[in-house]
Short mmCIF file of C-alpha atoms in Angstrom, two decimals:
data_model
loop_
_atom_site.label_atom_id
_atom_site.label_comp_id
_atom_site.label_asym_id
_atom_site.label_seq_id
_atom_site.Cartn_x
_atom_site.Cartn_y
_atom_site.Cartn_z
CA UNK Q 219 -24.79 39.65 -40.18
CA UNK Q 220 -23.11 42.60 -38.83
CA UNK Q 221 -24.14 40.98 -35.31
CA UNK Q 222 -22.65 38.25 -35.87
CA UNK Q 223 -19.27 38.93 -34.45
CA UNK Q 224 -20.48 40.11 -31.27
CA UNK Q 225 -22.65 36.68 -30.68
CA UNK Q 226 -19.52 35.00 -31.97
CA UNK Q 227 -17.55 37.12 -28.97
CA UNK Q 228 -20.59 36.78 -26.50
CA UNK Q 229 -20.17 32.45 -26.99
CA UNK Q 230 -16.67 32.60 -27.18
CA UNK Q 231 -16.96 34.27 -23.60
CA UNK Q 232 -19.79 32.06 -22.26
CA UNK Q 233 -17.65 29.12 -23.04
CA UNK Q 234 -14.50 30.18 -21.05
CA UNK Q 235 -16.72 30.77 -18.23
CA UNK Q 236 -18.19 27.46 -18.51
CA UNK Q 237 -14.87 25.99 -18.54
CA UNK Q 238 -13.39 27.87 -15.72
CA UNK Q 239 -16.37 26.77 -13.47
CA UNK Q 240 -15.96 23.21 -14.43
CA UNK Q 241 -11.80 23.21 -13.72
CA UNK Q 242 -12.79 25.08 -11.15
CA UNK Q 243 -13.85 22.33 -9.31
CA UNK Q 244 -10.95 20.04 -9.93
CA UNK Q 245 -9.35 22.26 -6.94
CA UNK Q 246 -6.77 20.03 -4.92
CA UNK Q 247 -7.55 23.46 -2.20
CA UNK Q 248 -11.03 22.98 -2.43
CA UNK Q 249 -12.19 19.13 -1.23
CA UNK Q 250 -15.94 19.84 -1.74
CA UNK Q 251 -16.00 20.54 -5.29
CA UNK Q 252 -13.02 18.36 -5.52
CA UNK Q 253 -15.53 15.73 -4.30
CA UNK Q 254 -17.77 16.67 -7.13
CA UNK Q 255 -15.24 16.85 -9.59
CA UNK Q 256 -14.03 13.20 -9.40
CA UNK Q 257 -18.17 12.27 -8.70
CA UNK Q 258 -18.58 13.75 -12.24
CA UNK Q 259 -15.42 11.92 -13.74
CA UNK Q 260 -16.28 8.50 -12.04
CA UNK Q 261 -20.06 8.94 -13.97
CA UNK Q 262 -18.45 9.58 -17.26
CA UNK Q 263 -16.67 6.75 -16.96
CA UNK Q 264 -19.74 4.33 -17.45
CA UNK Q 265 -18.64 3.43 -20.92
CA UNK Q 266 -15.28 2.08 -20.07
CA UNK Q 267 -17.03 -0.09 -18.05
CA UNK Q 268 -19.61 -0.92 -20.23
CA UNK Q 269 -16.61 -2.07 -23.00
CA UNK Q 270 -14.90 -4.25 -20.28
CA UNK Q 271 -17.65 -5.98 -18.39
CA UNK Q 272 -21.14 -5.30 -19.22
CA UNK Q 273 -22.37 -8.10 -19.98
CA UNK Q 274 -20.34 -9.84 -17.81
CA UNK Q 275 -20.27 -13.64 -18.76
CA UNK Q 276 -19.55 -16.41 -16.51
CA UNK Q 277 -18.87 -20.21 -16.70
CA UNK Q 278 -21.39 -22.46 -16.86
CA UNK Q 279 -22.63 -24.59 -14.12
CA UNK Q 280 -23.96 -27.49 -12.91
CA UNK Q 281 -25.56 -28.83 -9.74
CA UNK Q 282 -27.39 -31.86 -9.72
CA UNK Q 283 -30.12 -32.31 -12.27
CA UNK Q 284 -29.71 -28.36 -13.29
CA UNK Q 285 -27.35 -27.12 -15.69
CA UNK Q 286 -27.01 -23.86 -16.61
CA UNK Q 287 -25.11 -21.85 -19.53
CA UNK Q 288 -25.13 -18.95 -21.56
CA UNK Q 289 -24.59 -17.07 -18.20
CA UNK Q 290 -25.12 -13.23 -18.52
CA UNK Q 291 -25.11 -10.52 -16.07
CA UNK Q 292 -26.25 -7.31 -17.36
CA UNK Q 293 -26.14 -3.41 -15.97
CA UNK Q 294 -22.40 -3.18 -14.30
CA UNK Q 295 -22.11 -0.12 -16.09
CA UNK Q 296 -25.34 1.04 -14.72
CA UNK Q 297 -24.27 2.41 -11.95
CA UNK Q 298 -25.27 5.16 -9.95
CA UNK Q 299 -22.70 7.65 -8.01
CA UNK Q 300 -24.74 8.47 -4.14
CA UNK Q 301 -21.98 10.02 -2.48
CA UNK Q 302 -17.85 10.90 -2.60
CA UNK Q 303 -15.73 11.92 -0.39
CA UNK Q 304 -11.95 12.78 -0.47
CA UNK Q 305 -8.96 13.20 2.07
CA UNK Q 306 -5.42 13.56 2.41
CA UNK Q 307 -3.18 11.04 3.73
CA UNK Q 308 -0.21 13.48 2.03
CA UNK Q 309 0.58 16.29 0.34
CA UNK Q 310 0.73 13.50 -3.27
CA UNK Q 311 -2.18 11.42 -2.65
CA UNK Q 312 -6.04 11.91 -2.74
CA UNK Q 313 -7.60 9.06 -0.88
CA UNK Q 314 -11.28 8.17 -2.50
CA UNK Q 315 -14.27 6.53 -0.98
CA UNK Q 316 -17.29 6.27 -3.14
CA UNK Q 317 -20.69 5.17 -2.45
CA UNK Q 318 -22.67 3.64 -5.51
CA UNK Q 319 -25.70 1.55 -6.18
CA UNK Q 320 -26.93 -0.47 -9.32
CA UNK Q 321 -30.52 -0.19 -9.85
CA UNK Q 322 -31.24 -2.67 -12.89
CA UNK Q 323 -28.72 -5.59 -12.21
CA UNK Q 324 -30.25 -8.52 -14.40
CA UNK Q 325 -29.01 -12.10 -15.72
CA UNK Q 326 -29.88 -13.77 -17.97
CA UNK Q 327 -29.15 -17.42 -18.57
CA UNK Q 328 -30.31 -20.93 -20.37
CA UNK Q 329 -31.74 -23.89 -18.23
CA UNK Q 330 -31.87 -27.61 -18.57
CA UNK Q 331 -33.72 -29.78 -15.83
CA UNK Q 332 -33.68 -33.24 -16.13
CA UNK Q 333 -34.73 -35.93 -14.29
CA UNK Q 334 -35.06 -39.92 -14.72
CA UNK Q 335 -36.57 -42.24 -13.01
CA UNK Q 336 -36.47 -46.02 -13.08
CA UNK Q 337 -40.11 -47.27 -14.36
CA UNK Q 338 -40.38 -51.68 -13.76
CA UNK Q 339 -36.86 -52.00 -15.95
CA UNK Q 340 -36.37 -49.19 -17.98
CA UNK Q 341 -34.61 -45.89 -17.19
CA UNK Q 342 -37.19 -43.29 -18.05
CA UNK Q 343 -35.69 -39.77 -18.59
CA UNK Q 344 -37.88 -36.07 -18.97
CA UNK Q 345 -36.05 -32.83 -19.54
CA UNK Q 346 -37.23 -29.35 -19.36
CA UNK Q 347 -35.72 -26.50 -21.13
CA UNK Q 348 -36.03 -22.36 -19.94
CA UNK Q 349 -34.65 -19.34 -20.58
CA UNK Q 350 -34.87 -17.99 -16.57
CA UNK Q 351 -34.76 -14.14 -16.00
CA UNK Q 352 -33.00 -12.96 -13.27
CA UNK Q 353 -33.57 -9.61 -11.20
CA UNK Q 354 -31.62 -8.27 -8.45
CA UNK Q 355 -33.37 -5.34 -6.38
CA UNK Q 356 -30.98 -2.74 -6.01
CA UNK Q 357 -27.62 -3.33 -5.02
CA UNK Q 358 -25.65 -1.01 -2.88
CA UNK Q 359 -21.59 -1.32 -2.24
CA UNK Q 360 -18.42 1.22 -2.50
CA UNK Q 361 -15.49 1.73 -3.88
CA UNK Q 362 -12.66 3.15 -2.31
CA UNK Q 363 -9.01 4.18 -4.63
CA UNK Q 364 -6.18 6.68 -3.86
CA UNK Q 365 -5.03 8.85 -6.54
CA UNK Q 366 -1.27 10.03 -6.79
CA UNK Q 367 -0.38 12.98 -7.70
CA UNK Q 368 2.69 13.41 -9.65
CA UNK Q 369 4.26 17.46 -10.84
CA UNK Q 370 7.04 17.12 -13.05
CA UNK Q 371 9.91 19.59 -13.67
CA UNK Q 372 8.09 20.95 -16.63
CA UNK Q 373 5.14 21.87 -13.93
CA UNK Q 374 3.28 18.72 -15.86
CA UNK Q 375 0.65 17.29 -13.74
CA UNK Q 376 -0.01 13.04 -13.76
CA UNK Q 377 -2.16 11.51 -11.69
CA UNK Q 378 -2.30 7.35 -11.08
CA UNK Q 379 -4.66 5.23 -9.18
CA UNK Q 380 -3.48 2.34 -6.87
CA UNK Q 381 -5.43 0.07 -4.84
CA UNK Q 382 -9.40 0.28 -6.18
CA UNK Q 383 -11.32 -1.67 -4.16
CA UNK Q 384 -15.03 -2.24 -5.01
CA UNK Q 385 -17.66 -3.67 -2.63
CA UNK Q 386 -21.22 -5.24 -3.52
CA UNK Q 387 -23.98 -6.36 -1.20
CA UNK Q 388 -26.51 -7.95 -3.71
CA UNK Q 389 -29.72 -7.75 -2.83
CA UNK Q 390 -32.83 -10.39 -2.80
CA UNK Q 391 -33.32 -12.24 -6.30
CA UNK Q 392 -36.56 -12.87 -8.38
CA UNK Q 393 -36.48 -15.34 -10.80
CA UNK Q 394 -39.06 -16.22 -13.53
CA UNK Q 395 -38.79 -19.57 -14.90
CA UNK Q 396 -40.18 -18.96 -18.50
CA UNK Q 397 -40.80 -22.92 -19.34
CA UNK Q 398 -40.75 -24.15 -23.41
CA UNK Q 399 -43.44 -25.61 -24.53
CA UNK Q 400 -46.41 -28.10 -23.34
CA UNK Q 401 -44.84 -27.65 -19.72
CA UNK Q 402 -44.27 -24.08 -19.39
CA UNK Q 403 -48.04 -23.45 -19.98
CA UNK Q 404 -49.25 -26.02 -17.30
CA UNK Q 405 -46.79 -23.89 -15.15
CA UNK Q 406 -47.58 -21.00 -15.70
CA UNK Q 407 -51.61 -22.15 -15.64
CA UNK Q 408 -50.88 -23.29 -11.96
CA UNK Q 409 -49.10 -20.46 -11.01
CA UNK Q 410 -45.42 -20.37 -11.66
CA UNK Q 411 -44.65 -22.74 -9.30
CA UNK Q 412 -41.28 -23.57 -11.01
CA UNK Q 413 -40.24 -19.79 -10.25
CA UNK Q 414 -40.35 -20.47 -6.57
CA UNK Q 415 -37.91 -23.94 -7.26
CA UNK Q 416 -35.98 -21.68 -9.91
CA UNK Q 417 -35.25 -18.90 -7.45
CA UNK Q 418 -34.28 -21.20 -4.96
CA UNK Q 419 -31.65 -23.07 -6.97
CA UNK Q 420 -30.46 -19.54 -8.05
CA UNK Q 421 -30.10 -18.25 -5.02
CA UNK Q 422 -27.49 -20.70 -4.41
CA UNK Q 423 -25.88 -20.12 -7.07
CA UNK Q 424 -25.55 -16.55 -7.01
CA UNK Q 425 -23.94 -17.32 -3.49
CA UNK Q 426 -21.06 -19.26 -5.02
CA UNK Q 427 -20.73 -16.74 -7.23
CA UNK Q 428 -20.96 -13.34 -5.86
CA UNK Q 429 -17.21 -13.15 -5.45
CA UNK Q 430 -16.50 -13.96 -9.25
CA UNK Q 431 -18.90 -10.90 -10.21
CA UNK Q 432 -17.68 -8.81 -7.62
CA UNK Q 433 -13.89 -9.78 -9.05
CA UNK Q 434 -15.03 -8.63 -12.76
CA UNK Q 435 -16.63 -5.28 -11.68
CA UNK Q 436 -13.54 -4.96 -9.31
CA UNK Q 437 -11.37 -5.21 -12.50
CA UNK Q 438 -13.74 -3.31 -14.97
CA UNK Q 439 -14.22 -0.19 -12.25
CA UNK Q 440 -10.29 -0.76 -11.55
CA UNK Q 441 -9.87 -0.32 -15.04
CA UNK Q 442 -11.56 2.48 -15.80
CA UNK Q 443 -10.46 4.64 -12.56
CA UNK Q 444 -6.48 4.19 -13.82
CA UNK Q 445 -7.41 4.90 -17.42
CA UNK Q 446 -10.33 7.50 -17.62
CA UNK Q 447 -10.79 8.86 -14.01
CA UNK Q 448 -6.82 9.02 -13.07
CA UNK Q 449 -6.04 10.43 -16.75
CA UNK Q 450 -8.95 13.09 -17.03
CA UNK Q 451 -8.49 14.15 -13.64
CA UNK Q 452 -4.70 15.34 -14.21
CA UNK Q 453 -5.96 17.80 -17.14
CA UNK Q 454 -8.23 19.48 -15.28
CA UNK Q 455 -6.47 19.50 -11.27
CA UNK Q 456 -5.53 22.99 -10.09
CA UNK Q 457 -2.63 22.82 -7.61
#
């Protein structure tokens, strides 16, 4: 008990240290552990991106004798921070480009085939249902934001993002069919063979609409720079 003071003093201590090295970094003088700084801030911001886009659900489609619906693209927030850099275009602005990957990008959607087929005089229709998984080997892009500095009268510090811009090139796609019923087992008995058809017809879908997911991560990253990054970042930047 009587030591107990003395630890109390000893933590107290350890903590301030702890906090100077981390504002330390936030060093407008220092661009290196200003680099790391932000790095740090743009990880913790996963859950702000998680609440706006993860999963990210898109519109249903249709293309020929496929439909798909219950769209669902999963791990946005998943993201992993490789490298960040800063400059200086002026003495208010700290210019950010960003390299980060996503590891476990999955979707996950519902399937209908159907086809028909005239037999003598009668239309003769056969549908198939699935539940296809989607994976996506990892995806690598950037993102790129300038951050405006802003010292008040009162020697208050803001700081406000403009112009995020995020980048993905999506990798390859695997897709696994995952038939109902009698028909899924003769697939799967033969093979998979409806994966191979499946991943084609996915493919071109995830063409059309690699600009749509790019747009919501865009807006969800975007989001989360000007309210998290931006905001955190003017508490802890040393002029």
């Amino acid at each position: 008990m009587r030591a107990a003071p003395l630890l109390l003093l000893g933590l107290a201590a350890l903590l301030a240290a702890s906090d100077a090295q981390g504002t330390a970094n936030c060093d407008l003088g220092d661009p290196a552990g200003l680099s790391d700084c932000i790095k740090q801030l743009l990880v913790e911001a996963r859950p702000k991106v998680a609440q706006e886009a993860d999963p990210l659900r898109l519109p249903n489609n249709r293309d020929g004798d496929v439909e798909l619906s219950n769209i669902r693209v999963h791990g946005i927030s998943g993201y992993s921070v490789d490298g960040l850099s800063v400059s200086f275009p002026s003495d208010q602005q700290i210019a950010v480009r960003a390299t980060i990957s996503w590891p476990h990008i999955n979707g996950k959607l519902d399937a209908k085939i159907r086809k028909c087929k005239k037999v003598i005089f009668k239309k003769v229709c056969v549908s198939v249902r699935g539940r296809p998984e989607v994976r996506v080997g990892r995806t690598v892009g950037s993102l790129t934001t300038t951050l405006n500095v802003h010292v008040g009268g009162d020697g208050r510090i803001t700081v406000t993002a403009s112009g995020t811009r995020v980048s993905l090139n999506l990798a390859s796609i695997r897709v696994k069919a995952n038939l109902r019923g009698a028909i899924g087992f003769f697939n799967r008995l033969f093979g998979d063979p409806a994966s191979k058809i499946t991943t084609k017809l996915a493919n071109k879908w995830w063409g059309k609409n690699k600009g749509k997911i790019e747009g919501k991560a865009r807006d969800a990253l975007d989001k989360a720079v000007r309210e998290k990054v931006a905001v955190h970042l003017a508490r802890l930047l040393k002029i």
